[in-house]
Tab-separated table of N, CA and C in Angstrom:
chain	number	residue	atom	x	y	z
A	24	UNK	N	0.805	-1.179	0.000
A	24	UNK	CA	0.000	0.000	0.000
A	24	UNK	C	0.861	1.261	0.000
A	25	UNK	N	1.999	1.226	0.645
A	25	UNK	CA	2.902	2.373	0.643
A	25	UNK	C	3.408	2.691	-0.755
A	26	UNK	N	3.484	1.688	-1.566
A	26	UNK	CA	3.978	1.905	-2.918
A	26	UNK	C	2.986	2.714	-3.752
A	27	UNK	N	1.720	2.674	-3.460
A	27	UNK	CA	0.707	3.374	-4.262
A	27	UNK	C	0.355	4.757	-3.709
A	28	UNK	N	0.700	5.085	-2.487
A	28	UNK	CA	0.311	6.348	-1.865
A	28	UNK	C	1.053	7.532	-2.503
A	29	UNK	N	2.331	7.411	-2.650
A	29	UNK	CA	3.121	8.528	-3.192
A	29	UNK	C	2.729	8.813	-4.647
A	30	UNK	N	2.621	7.821	-5.524
A	30	UNK	CA	2.198	8.141	-6.893
A	30	UNK	C	0.770	8.689	-6.943
A	31	UNK	N	-0.125	8.191	-6.109
A	31	UNK	CA	-1.494	8.692	-6.089
A	31	UNK	C	-1.510	10.142	-5.614
A	32	UNK	N	-0.756	10.434	-4.560
A	32	UNK	CA	-0.662	11.809	-4.068
A	32	UNK	C	-0.065	12.736	-5.133
A	33	UNK	N	0.945	12.283	-5.841
A	33	UNK	CA	1.563	13.085	-6.907
A	33	UNK	C	0.570	13.321	-8.041
A	34	UNK	N	-0.234	12.305	-8.386
A	34	UNK	CA	-1.232	12.450	-9.444
A	34	UNK	C	-2.319	13.449	-9.030
A	35	UNK	N	-2.798	13.365	-7.792
A	35	UNK	CA	-3.813	14.294	-7.295
A	35	UNK	C	-3.237	15.713	-7.239
A	36	UNK	N	-1.990	15.857	-6.805
A	36	UNK	CA	-1.351	17.182	-6.761
A	36	UNK	C	-1.196	17.747	-8.169
A	37	UNK	N	-0.817	16.910	-9.141
A	37	UNK	CA	-0.665	17.372	-10.525
A	37	UNK	C	-2.007	17.808	-11.094
A	38	UNK	N	-3.065	17.030	-10.826
A	38	UNK	CA	-4.398	17.400	-11.309
A	38	UNK	C	-4.850	18.697	-10.629
A	39	UNK	N	-4.599	18.840	-9.343
A	39	UNK	CA	-4.959	20.065	-8.615
A	39	UNK	C	-4.202	21.279	-9.153
A	40	UNK	N	-2.914	21.112	-9.376
A	40	UNK	CA	-2.121	22.222	-9.937
A	40	UNK	C	-2.649	22.594	-11.316
A	41	UNK	N	-2.997	21.580	-12.114
A	41	UNK	CA	-3.500	21.858	-13.453
A	41	UNK	C	-4.797	22.648	-13.388
A	42	UNK	N	-5.778	22.193	-12.596
A	42	UNK	CA	-7.085	22.840	-12.577
A	42	UNK	C	-7.107	24.157	-11.802
A	43	UNK	N	-6.248	24.305	-10.813
A	43	UNK	CA	-6.292	25.518	-10.001
A	43	UNK	C	-5.254	26.566	-10.391
A	44	UNK	N	-4.225	26.206	-11.157
A	44	UNK	CA	-3.217	27.189	-11.544
A	44	UNK	C	-3.023	27.266	-13.058
A	45	UNK	N	-2.718	26.139	-13.690
A	45	UNK	CA	-2.361	26.146	-15.107
A	45	UNK	C	-3.569	26.492	-15.979
A	46	UNK	N	-4.683	25.857	-15.778
A	46	UNK	CA	-5.847	26.083	-16.630
A	46	UNK	C	-6.357	27.529	-16.543
A	47	UNK	N	-6.541	28.124	-15.333
A	47	UNK	CA	-6.979	29.528	-15.299
A	47	UNK	C	-5.964	30.485	-15.948
A	48	UNK	N	-4.686	30.238	-15.721
A	48	UNK	CA	-3.668	31.093	-16.329
A	48	UNK	C	-3.689	30.949	-17.840
A	49	UNK	N	-3.780	29.748	-18.307
A	49	UNK	CA	-3.770	29.474	-19.743
A	49	UNK	C	-5.021	30.037	-20.416
A	50	UNK	N	-6.198	29.825	-19.798
A	50	UNK	CA	-7.429	30.333	-20.402
A	50	UNK	C	-7.480	31.859	-20.333
A	51	UNK	N	-6.894	32.470	-19.309
A	51	UNK	CA	-6.833	33.933	-19.239
A	51	UNK	C	-5.979	34.502	-20.351
A	52	UNK	N	-4.872	33.886	-20.655
A	52	UNK	CA	-4.023	34.388	-21.733
A	52	UNK	C	-4.692	34.163	-23.086
A	53	UNK	N	-5.464	33.096	-23.213
A	53	UNK	CA	-6.189	32.860	-24.465
A	53	UNK	C	-7.268	33.929	-24.638
A	54	UNK	N	-7.976	34.252	-23.562
A	54	UNK	CA	-9.001	35.293	-23.643
A	54	UNK	C	-8.366	36.644	-23.987
A	55	UNK	N	-7.218	36.925	-23.399
A	55	UNK	CA	-6.526	38.180	-23.710
A	55	UNK	C	-6.093	38.207	-25.170
A	56	UNK	N	-5.616	37.081	-25.678
A	56	UNK	CA	-5.215	37.001	-27.091
A	56	UNK	C	-6.424	37.197	-27.999
A	57	UNK	N	-7.586	36.637	-27.600
A	57	UNK	CA	-8.799	36.817	-28.401
A	57	UNK	C	-9.207	38.289	-28.440
A	58	UNK	N	-9.073	38.995	-27.325
A	58	UNK	CA	-9.395	40.421	-27.281
A	58	UNK	C	-8.444	41.201	-28.187
A	59	UNK	N	-7.161	40.874	-28.130
A	59	UNK	CA	-6.173	41.548	-28.980
A	59	UNK	C	-6.470	41.277	-30.450
A	60	UNK	N	-6.799	40.039	-30.767
A	60	UNK	CA	-7.130	39.690	-32.153
A	60	UNK	C	-8.375	40.441	-32.598
A	61	UNK	N	-9.361	40.578	-31.710
A	61	UNK	CA	-10.578	41.320	-32.049
A	61	UNK	C	-10.261	42.789	-32.322
A	62	UNK	N	-9.404	43.406	-31.494
A	62	UNK	CA	-8.998	44.794	-31.739
A	62	UNK	C	-8.234	44.915	-33.050
A	63	UNK	N	-7.358	43.951	-33.324
A	63	UNK	CA	-6.598	43.978	-34.575
A	63	UNK	C	-7.520	43.849	-35.784
A	64	UNK	N	-8.542	43.000	-35.661
A	64	UNK	CA	-9.485	42.852	-36.775
A	64	UNK	C	-10.280	44.136	-36.995
A	65	UNK	N	-10.666	44.803	-35.896
A	65	UNK	CA	-11.372	46.079	-36.031
A	65	UNK	C	-10.468	47.130	-36.667
A	66	UNK	N	-9.209	47.167	-36.257
A	66	UNK	CA	-8.269	48.131	-36.833
A	66	UNK	C	-8.036	47.841	-38.308
A	67	UNK	N	-7.950	46.578	-38.663
A	67	UNK	CA	-7.767	46.206	-40.066
A	67	UNK	C	-8.990	46.601	-40.888
A	68	UNK	N	-10.184	46.380	-40.346
A	68	UNK	CA	-11.406	46.774	-41.055
A	68	UNK	C	-11.465	48.296	-41.222
A	69	UNK	N	-11.064	49.034	-40.189
A	69	UNK	CA	-11.046	50.500	-40.290
A	69	UNK	C	-10.013	50.956	-41.313
A	70	UNK	N	-8.865	50.294	-41.363
A	70	UNK	CA	-7.836	50.649	-42.343
A	70	UNK	C	-8.311	50.372	-43.763
A	71	UNK	N	-9.019	49.279	-43.952
A	71	UNK	CA	-9.555	48.957	-45.285
A	71	UNK	C	-10.603	49.990	-45.690
A	72	UNK	N	-11.475	50.375	-44.747
A	72	UNK	CA	-12.488	51.396	-45.044
A	72	UNK	C	-11.828	52.742	-45.338
A	73	UNK	N	-10.775	53.078	-44.586
A	73	UNK	CA	-10.046	54.329	-44.817
A	73	UNK	C	-9.401	54.334	-46.196
A	74	UNK	N	-8.789	53.239	-46.559
A	74	UNK	CA	-8.136	53.140	-47.873
A	74	UNK	C	-9.169	53.254	-48.993
A	75	UNK	N	-10.332	52.634	-48.820
A	75	UNK	CA	-11.387	52.730	-49.832
A	75	UNK	C	-11.878	54.172	-49.961
A	76	UNK	N	-12.061	54.853	-48.829
A	76	UNK	CA	-12.501	56.245	-48.877
A	76	UNK	C	-11.417	57.128	-49.485
A	77	UNK	N	-10.168	56.850	-49.167
A	77	UNK	CA	-9.059	57.616	-49.742
A	77	UNK	C	-9.019	57.444	-51.259
A	78	UNK	N	-9.206	56.231	-51.736
A	78	UNK	CA	-9.234	55.987	-53.181
A	78	UNK	C	-10.422	56.683	-53.835
A	79	UNK	N	-11.575	56.654	-53.161
A	79	UNK	CA	-12.765	57.316	-53.693
A	79	UNK	C	-12.540	58.825	-53.794
A	80	UNK	N	-11.942	59.428	-52.758
A	80	UNK	CA	-11.673	60.862	-52.790
A	80	UNK	C	-10.619	61.214	-53.837
A	81	UNK	N	-9.626	60.348	-54.007
A	81	UNK	CA	-8.613	60.588	-55.043
A	81	UNK	C	-9.240	60.526	-56.429
A	82	UNK	N	-10.151	59.578	-56.637
A	82	UNK	CA	-10.849	59.499	-57.928
A	82	UNK	C	-11.702	60.746	-58.161
A	83	UNK	N	-12.371	61.213	-57.104
A	83	UNK	CA	-13.193	62.423	-57.241
A	83	UNK	C	-12.321	63.639	-57.539
A	84	UNK	N	-11.160	63.728	-56.898
A	84	UNK	CA	-10.248	64.847	-57.169
A	84	UNK	C	-9.694	64.763	-58.586
A	85	UNK	N	-9.379	63.570	-59.048
A	85	UNK	CA	-8.864	63.415	-60.408
A	85	UNK	C	-9.925	63.733	-61.458
A	86	UNK	N	-11.199	63.646	-61.079
A	86	UNK	CA	-12.275	63.954	-62.020
A	86	UNK	C	-12.474	65.461	-62.192
A	87	UNK	N	-11.917	66.261	-61.267
A	87	UNK	CA	-12.054	67.717	-61.353
A	87	UNK	C	-11.062	68.247	-62.383
A	88	UNK	N	-11.532	69.194	-63.176
A	88	UNK	CA	-10.707	69.811	-64.212
A	88	UNK	C	-9.496	70.506	-63.567
A	89	UNK	N	-8.275	70.277	-64.077
A	89	UNK	CA	-7.085	70.913	-63.495
A	89	UNK	C	-7.147	72.447	-63.501
A	90	UNK	N	-7.806	73.026	-64.492
A	90	UNK	CA	-7.939	74.489	-64.517
A	90	UNK	C	-8.792	74.968	-63.343
A	91	UNK	N	-9.837	74.204	-63.019
A	91	UNK	CA	-10.672	74.560	-61.867
A	91	UNK	C	-9.897	74.412	-60.559
A	92	UNK	N	-9.056	73.377	-60.470
A	92	UNK	CA	-8.226	73.207	-59.274
A	92	UNK	C	-7.245	74.365	-59.129
A	93	UNK	N	-6.689	74.832	-60.239
A	93	UNK	CA	-5.764	75.967	-60.190
A	93	UNK	C	-6.492	77.229	-59.724
A	94	UNK	N	-7.715	77.434	-60.206
A	94	UNK	CA	-8.506	78.591	-59.769
A	94	UNK	C	-8.836	78.490	-58.279
A	95	UNK	N	-9.183	77.294	-57.827
A	95	UNK	CA	-9.488	77.092	-56.414
A	95	UNK	C	-8.249	77.325	-55.556
A	96	UNK	N	-7.102	76.870	-56.034
A	96	UNK	CA	-5.860	77.078	-55.305
A	96	UNK	C	-5.517	78.560	-55.212
A	97	UNK	N	-5.822	79.325	-56.258
A	97	UNK	CA	-5.589	80.773	-56.208
A	97	UNK	C	-6.599	81.446	-55.278
A	98	UNK	N	-7.832	80.950	-55.255
A	98	UNK	CA	-8.892	81.526	-54.423
A	98	UNK	C	-8.641	81.282	-52.945
A	99	UNK	N	-8.264	80.065	-52.596
A	99	UNK	CA	-8.035	79.684	-51.209
A	99	UNK	C	-6.723	78.909	-51.143
A	100	UNK	N	-5.587	79.617	-51.081
A	100	UNK	CA	-4.285	78.943	-51.146
A	100	UNK	C	-4.012	78.114	-49.895
A	101	UNK	N	-2.987	77.276	-49.983
A	101	UNK	CA	-2.656	76.400	-48.861
A	101	UNK	C	-1.673	77.050	-47.892
A	102	UNK	N	-1.242	78.273	-48.160
A	102	UNK	CA	-0.368	78.990	-47.239
A	102	UNK	C	-0.757	80.465	-47.231
A	103	UNK	N	-0.266	81.188	-46.248
A	103	UNK	CA	-0.650	82.583	-46.084
A	103	UNK	C	-0.082	83.438	-47.211
A	104	UNK	N	1.214	83.371	-47.484
A	104	UNK	CA	1.911	84.142	-48.513
A	104	UNK	C	1.610	85.630	-48.376
A	105	UNK	N	1.963	86.192	-47.206
A	105	UNK	CA	1.734	87.616	-46.945
A	105	UNK	C	2.449	88.505	-47.949
A	106	UNK	N	3.681	88.143	-48.287
A	106	UNK	CA	4.468	88.979	-49.188
A	106	UNK	C	3.808	89.050	-50.558
A	107	UNK	N	3.392	87.903	-51.088
A	107	UNK	CA	2.724	87.886	-52.387
A	107	UNK	C	1.431	88.682	-52.364
A	108	UNK	N	0.680	88.568	-51.273
A	108	UNK	CA	-0.572	89.317	-51.160
A	108	UNK	C	-0.314	90.814	-51.100
A	109	UNK	N	0.677	91.229	-50.334
A	109	UNK	CA	0.987	92.657	-50.220
A	109	UNK	C	1.446	93.204	-51.570
A	110	UNK	N	2.260	92.430	-52.289
A	110	UNK	CA	2.681	92.867	-53.627
A	110	UNK	C	1.485	92.976	-54.571
A	111	UNK	N	0.570	92.020	-54.487
A	111	UNK	CA	-0.632	92.061	-55.326
A	111	UNK	C	-1.498	93.271	-54.982
A	112	UNK	N	-1.697	93.520	-53.681
A	112	UNK	CA	-2.492	94.682	-53.269
A	112	UNK	C	-1.814	95.990	-53.672
A	113	UNK	N	-0.496	96.040	-53.573
A	113	UNK	CA	0.235	97.241	-53.965
A	113	UNK	C	0.099	97.490	-55.465
A	114	UNK	N	0.184	96.431	-56.274
A	114	UNK	CA	0.016	96.576	-57.725
A	114	UNK	C	-1.412	97.007	-58.054
A	115	UNK	N	-2.389	96.434	-57.362
A	115	UNK	CA	-3.786	96.816	-57.577
A	115	UNK	C	-4.010	98.274	-57.195
A	116	UNK	N	-3.422	98.694	-56.085
A	116	UNK	CA	-3.559	100.087	-55.653
A	116	UNK	C	-2.902	101.025	-56.662
A	117	UNK	N	-1.749	100.642	-57.183
A	117	UNK	CA	-1.064	101.487	-58.170
A	117	UNK	C	-1.902	101.606	-59.442
A	118	UNK	N	-2.514	100.502	-59.891
A	118	UNK	CA	-3.375	100.556	-61.078
A	118	UNK	C	-4.611	101.405	-60.826
A	119	UNK	N	-5.086	101.409	-59.582
A	119	UNK	CA	-6.300	102.157	-59.244
A	119	UNK	C	-6.028	103.633	-59.015
A	120	UNK	N	-4.792	103.998	-58.763
A	120	UNK	CA	-4.459	105.386	-58.475
A	120	UNK	C	-4.304	105.668	-56.996
A	121	UNK	N	-4.326	104.634	-56.174
A	121	UNK	CA	-4.090	104.787	-54.735
A	121	UNK	C	-2.612	104.559	-54.446
A	122	UNK	N	-2.160	105.143	-53.356
A	122	UNK	CA	-0.800	104.908	-52.894
A	122	UNK	C	-0.889	104.264	-51.517
A	123	UNK	N	-0.407	103.025	-51.406
A	123	UNK	CA	-0.386	102.352	-50.105
A	123	UNK	C	0.800	102.882	-49.324
A	124	UNK	N	0.535	103.361	-48.118
A	124	UNK	CA	1.621	103.923	-47.329
A	124	UNK	C	2.020	103.033	-46.162
A	125	UNK	N	1.146	102.154	-45.733
A	125	UNK	CA	1.459	101.323	-44.577
A	125	UNK	C	0.653	100.031	-44.667
A	126	UNK	N	1.337	98.903	-44.505
A	126	UNK	CA	0.674	97.597	-44.476
A	126	UNK	C	1.180	96.869	-43.238
A	127	UNK	N	0.274	96.509	-42.342
A	127	UNK	CA	0.637	95.801	-41.111
A	127	UNK	C	-0.169	94.519	-41.006
A	128	UNK	N	0.494	93.463	-40.553
A	128	UNK	CA	-0.193	92.210	-40.246
A	128	UNK	C	-0.613	92.291	-38.789
A	129	UNK	N	-1.913	92.186	-38.548
A	129	UNK	CA	-2.450	92.315	-37.195
A	129	UNK	C	-2.573	90.951	-36.545
A	130	UNK	N	-2.366	90.906	-35.244
A	130	UNK	CA	-2.671	89.696	-34.491
A	130	UNK	C	-4.076	89.866	-33.964
A	131	UNK	N	-4.961	89.049	-34.468
A	131	UNK	CA	-6.376	89.134	-34.118
A	131	UNK	C	-6.596	88.426	-32.796
A	132	UNK	N	-7.214	89.094	-31.827
A	132	UNK	CA	-7.427	88.489	-30.511
A	132	UNK	C	-8.379	87.314	-30.591
A	133	UNK	N	-9.351	87.350	-31.493
A	133	UNK	CA	-10.258	86.212	-31.632
A	133	UNK	C	-9.522	85.012	-32.187
A	134	UNK	N	-8.601	85.241	-33.107
A	134	UNK	CA	-7.856	84.126	-33.684
A	134	UNK	C	-6.942	83.498	-32.650
A	135	UNK	N	-6.315	84.320	-31.792
A	135	UNK	CA	-5.433	83.740	-30.794
A	135	UNK	C	-6.222	83.020	-29.715
A	136	UNK	N	-7.414	83.512	-29.390
A	136	UNK	CA	-8.237	82.802	-28.412
A	136	UNK	C	-8.720	81.475	-28.980
A	137	UNK	N	-9.128	81.472	-30.241
A	137	UNK	CA	-9.653	80.239	-30.818
A	137	UNK	C	-8.547	79.253	-31.135
A	138	UNK	N	-7.286	79.712	-31.192
A	138	UNK	CA	-6.210	78.768	-31.470
A	138	UNK	C	-5.962	77.857	-30.280
A	139	UNK	N	-6.421	78.251	-29.100
A	139	UNK	CA	-6.252	77.413	-27.923
A	139	UNK	C	-7.384	76.419	-27.747
A	140	UNK	N	-8.436	76.540	-28.529
A	140	UNK	CA	-9.579	75.648	-28.386
A	140	UNK	C	-9.557	74.595	-29.471
A	141	UNK	N	-10.499	73.675	-29.383
A	141	UNK	CA	-10.582	72.596	-30.360
A	141	UNK	C	-11.123	73.067	-31.698
A	142	UNK	N	-11.776	74.228	-31.763
A	142	UNK	CA	-12.352	74.688	-33.027
A	142	UNK	C	-11.286	75.036	-34.038
A	143	UNK	N	-10.130	75.520	-33.591
A	143	UNK	CA	-9.082	75.860	-34.546
A	143	UNK	C	-8.491	74.606	-35.166
A	144	UNK	N	-8.525	73.502	-34.449
A	144	UNK	CA	-8.004	72.261	-34.997
A	144	UNK	C	-8.955	71.709	-36.048
A	145	UNK	N	-10.250	71.836	-35.814
A	145	UNK	CA	-11.216	71.286	-36.749
A	145	UNK	C	-11.514	72.221	-37.903
A	146	UNK	N	-11.230	73.513	-37.778
A	146	UNK	CA	-11.499	74.462	-38.849
A	146	UNK	C	-10.359	74.407	-39.862
A	147	UNK	N	-10.636	74.006	-41.099
A	147	UNK	CA	-9.556	73.877	-42.075
A	147	UNK	C	-9.147	75.199	-42.701
A	148	UNK	N	-9.871	76.274	-42.414
A	148	UNK	CA	-9.577	77.572	-43.016
A	148	UNK	C	-8.988	78.489	-41.949
A	149	UNK	N	-7.817	79.046	-42.237
A	149	UNK	CA	-7.190	80.012	-41.344
A	149	UNK	C	-7.391	81.419	-41.870
A	150	UNK	N	-7.202	82.413	-41.019
A	150	UNK	CA	-7.349	83.798	-41.460
A	150	UNK	C	-6.305	84.667	-40.778
A	151	UNK	N	-5.996	85.762	-41.440
A	151	UNK	CA	-5.089	86.760	-40.883
A	151	UNK	C	-5.639	88.129	-41.265
A	152	UNK	N	-5.437	89.102	-40.397
A	152	UNK	CA	-5.932	90.454	-40.648
A	152	UNK	C	-4.778	91.354	-41.069
A	153	UNK	N	-5.048	92.202	-42.044
A	153	UNK	CA	-4.080	93.191	-42.510
A	153	UNK	C	-4.663	94.576	-42.303
A	154	UNK	N	-3.831	95.518	-41.883
A	154	UNK	CA	-4.232	96.919	-41.782
A	154	UNK	C	-3.507	97.671	-42.890
A	155	UNK	N	-4.269	98.376	-43.722
A	155	UNK	CA	-3.710	99.123	-44.845
A	155	UNK	C	-3.997	100.601	-44.653
A	156	UNK	N	-3.041	101.430	-45.002
A	156	UNK	CA	-3.253	102.871	-45.081
A	156	UNK	C	-2.995	103.268	-46.519
A	157	UNK	N	-3.883	104.082	-47.072
A	157	UNK	CA	-3.753	104.480	-48.469
A	157	UNK	C	-4.136	105.944	-48.614
A	158	UNK	N	-3.625	106.546	-49.682
A	158	UNK	CA	-3.923	107.936	-49.996
A	158	UNK	C	-4.350	107.989	-51.452
A	159	UNK	N	-5.465	108.694	-51.728
A	159	UNK	CA	-5.923	108.830	-53.102
A	159	UNK	C	-7.306	109.439	-53.165
A	160	UNK	N	-7.831	109.529	-54.356
A	160	UNK	CA	-9.165	110.094	-54.559
A	160	UNK	C	-10.226	109.042	-54.252
A	161	UNK	N	-11.465	109.515	-54.150
A	161	UNK	CA	-12.564	108.599	-53.874
A	161	UNK	C	-12.786	107.649	-55.049
A	162	UNK	N	-12.635	108.140	-56.260
A	162	UNK	CA	-12.779	107.296	-57.448
A	162	UNK	C	-11.713	106.205	-57.461
A	163	UNK	N	-10.490	106.561	-57.045
A	163	UNK	CA	-9.416	105.571	-56.970
A	163	UNK	C	-9.747	104.508	-55.924
A	164	UNK	N	-10.341	104.924	-54.811
A	164	UNK	CA	-10.745	103.959	-53.781
A	164	UNK	C	-11.811	103.014	-54.322
A	165	UNK	N	-12.796	103.562	-55.038
A	165	UNK	CA	-13.835	102.709	-55.620
A	165	UNK	C	-13.222	101.692	-56.581
A	166	UNK	N	-12.301	102.125	-57.409
A	166	UNK	CA	-11.643	101.220	-58.350
A	166	UNK	C	-10.848	100.156	-57.601
A	167	UNK	N	-10.158	100.560	-56.534
A	167	UNK	CA	-9.386	99.614	-55.725
A	167	UNK	C	-10.300	98.572	-55.091
A	168	UNK	N	-11.410	99.005	-54.508
A	168	UNK	CA	-12.331	98.064	-53.856
A	168	UNK	C	-12.989	97.129	-54.868
A	169	UNK	N	-13.265	97.622	-56.075
A	169	UNK	CA	-13.791	96.739	-57.121
A	169	UNK	C	-12.741	95.705	-57.516
A	170	UNK	N	-11.485	96.118	-57.543
A	170	UNK	CA	-10.404	95.174	-57.828
A	170	UNK	C	-10.261	94.126	-56.737
A	171	UNK	N	-10.406	94.546	-55.477
A	171	UNK	CA	-10.362	93.592	-54.361
A	171	UNK	C	-11.532	92.626	-54.465
A	172	UNK	N	-12.691	93.151	-54.846
A	172	UNK	CA	-13.885	92.312	-54.986
A	172	UNK	C	-13.698	91.266	-56.078
A	173	UNK	N	-13.047	91.638	-57.165
A	173	UNK	CA	-12.855	90.723	-58.290
A	173	UNK	C	-11.559	89.929	-58.181
A	174	UNK	N	-10.843	90.110	-57.098
A	174	UNK	CA	-9.567	89.422	-56.905
A	174	UNK	C	-9.771	87.918	-56.823
A	175	UNK	N	-8.750	87.188	-57.223
A	175	UNK	CA	-8.824	85.725	-57.130
A	175	UNK	C	-8.675	85.243	-55.695
A	176	UNK	N	-8.095	86.052	-54.817
A	176	UNK	CA	-7.925	85.688	-53.418
A	176	UNK	C	-9.190	86.010	-52.639
A	177	UNK	N	-9.468	85.201	-51.629
A	177	UNK	CA	-10.624	85.425	-50.766
A	177	UNK	C	-10.242	86.465	-49.714
A	178	UNK	N	-10.796	87.660	-49.846
A	178	UNK	CA	-10.506	88.778	-48.948
A	178	UNK	C	-11.814	89.381	-48.463
A	179	UNK	N	-11.816	89.854	-47.229
A	179	UNK	CA	-12.947	90.596	-46.672
A	179	UNK	C	-12.437	91.947	-46.211
A	180	UNK	N	-13.090	93.012	-46.632
A	180	UNK	CA	-12.786	94.335	-46.093
A	180	UNK	C	-13.681	94.495	-44.871
A	181	UNK	N	-13.068	94.471	-43.682
A	181	UNK	CA	-13.829	94.529	-42.441
A	181	UNK	C	-14.122	95.948	-42.000
A	182	UNK	N	-13.171	96.830	-42.231
A	182	UNK	CA	-13.294	98.170	-41.688
A	182	UNK	C	-12.707	99.157	-42.687
A	183	UNK	N	-13.355	100.288	-42.836
A	183	UNK	CA	-12.866	101.338	-43.736
A	183	UNK	C	-13.092	102.687	-43.060
A	184	UNK	N	-12.002	103.421	-42.840
A	184	UNK	CA	-12.064	104.741	-42.223
A	184	UNK	C	-11.552	105.743	-43.251
A	185	UNK	N	-12.353	106.774	-43.500
A	185	UNK	CA	-11.990	107.813	-44.470
A	185	UNK	C	-11.737	109.105	-43.706
A	186	UNK	N	-10.558	109.681	-43.911
A	186	UNK	CA	-10.232	110.978	-43.307
A	186	UNK	C	-10.337	112.030	-44.395
A	187	UNK	N	-11.188	113.010	-44.152
A	187	UNK	CA	-11.507	114.019	-45.155
A	187	UNK	C	-10.366	114.975	-45.451
A	188	UNK	N	-10.540	115.654	-46.585
A	188	UNK	CA	-9.552	116.626	-47.028
A	188	UNK	C	-10.246	117.632	-47.933
A	189	UNK	N	-9.738	118.848	-47.965
A	189	UNK	CA	-10.303	119.877	-48.835
A	189	UNK	C	-9.789	119.747	-50.260
A	190	UNK	N	-8.724	118.998	-50.463
A	190	UNK	CA	-8.101	118.902	-51.790
A	190	UNK	C	-8.707	117.808	-52.651
A	191	UNK	N	-9.527	116.951	-52.107
A	191	UNK	CA	-10.106	115.840	-52.871
A	191	UNK	C	-9.268	114.577	-52.792
A	192	UNK	N	-8.131	114.642	-52.115
A	192	UNK	CA	-7.285	113.467	-51.895
A	192	UNK	C	-7.477	113.070	-50.434
A	193	UNK	N	-7.970	111.875	-50.231
A	193	UNK	CA	-8.331	111.409	-48.899
A	193	UNK	C	-7.318	110.387	-48.393
A	194	UNK	N	-7.315	110.224	-47.068
A	194	UNK	CA	-6.509	109.185	-46.429
A	194	UNK	C	-7.470	108.090	-45.974
A	195	UNK	N	-7.156	106.856	-46.346
A	195	UNK	CA	-8.021	105.714	-46.044
A	195	UNK	C	-7.269	104.737	-45.149
A	196	UNK	N	-7.969	104.210	-44.174
A	196	UNK	CA	-7.425	103.138	-43.341
A	196	UNK	C	-8.393	101.969	-43.436
A	197	UNK	N	-7.861	100.815	-43.839
A	197	UNK	CA	-8.692	99.625	-44.051
A	197	UNK	C	-8.150	98.467	-43.233
A	198	UNK	N	-9.051	97.608	-42.823
A	198	UNK	CA	-8.674	96.322	-42.233
A	198	UNK	C	-9.260	95.243	-43.121
A	199	UNK	N	-8.394	94.349	-43.563
A	199	UNK	CA	-8.775	93.304	-44.516
A	199	UNK	C	-8.464	91.950	-43.898
A	200	UNK	N	-9.380	91.004	-44.036
A	200	UNK	CA	-9.138	89.617	-43.629
A	200	UNK	C	-8.733	88.810	-44.846
A	201	UNK	N	-7.730	87.979	-44.676
A	201	UNK	CA	-7.224	87.098	-45.726
A	201	UNK	C	-7.414	85.667	-45.240
A	202	UNK	N	-7.835	84.771	-46.126
A	202	UNK	CA	-8.118	83.382	-45.745
A	202	UNK	C	-7.224	82.430	-46.525
A	203	UNK	N	-6.902	81.281	-45.916
A	203	UNK	CA	-6.123	80.234	-46.566
A	203	UNK	C	-6.453	78.896	-45.924
A	204	UNK	N	-6.105	77.827	-46.618
A	204	UNK	CA	-6.297	76.478	-46.069
A	204	UNK	C	-5.151	76.146	-45.143
A	205	UNK	N	-5.458	75.520	-44.014
A	205	UNK	CA	-4.398	75.114	-43.079
A	205	UNK	C	-3.742	73.848	-43.543
């Protein structure tokens, strides 16, 4: 009988270790692997959907006429290009008969406040304000504003201050908003 006690005890201990330690540990790691596989499958499905949408958008963009894309790029450029805009406004003012005397890039308090919030991240269009000072006749101002209106760039004249003169040559101060894609 002594010969059978030790092997029986070892067999019961092995079965106990298996059911109380090995099996729960093993099944827990299998469940964790199943969860990881499920997340990986969801990520793969999302990547496939993203790739399909990306291809669909690329096809839609390729269907647009390149001349229209060039016009859109001029209307709402992908960068600010302050220097190019100032040169364009200066040329427009010269053609209109106005003389630009001062051009300043303003830091807009609303823009700086919104840059700290989530709306600036989701808004794909950025803006910057310019302050212009000009000297010229009223007719020259009208011609300049018509040129700004017909400009290929998206501009808003927010503020216009006219300082009178007895000579017919006025001093104008304007604030203009310029827009671009971020």
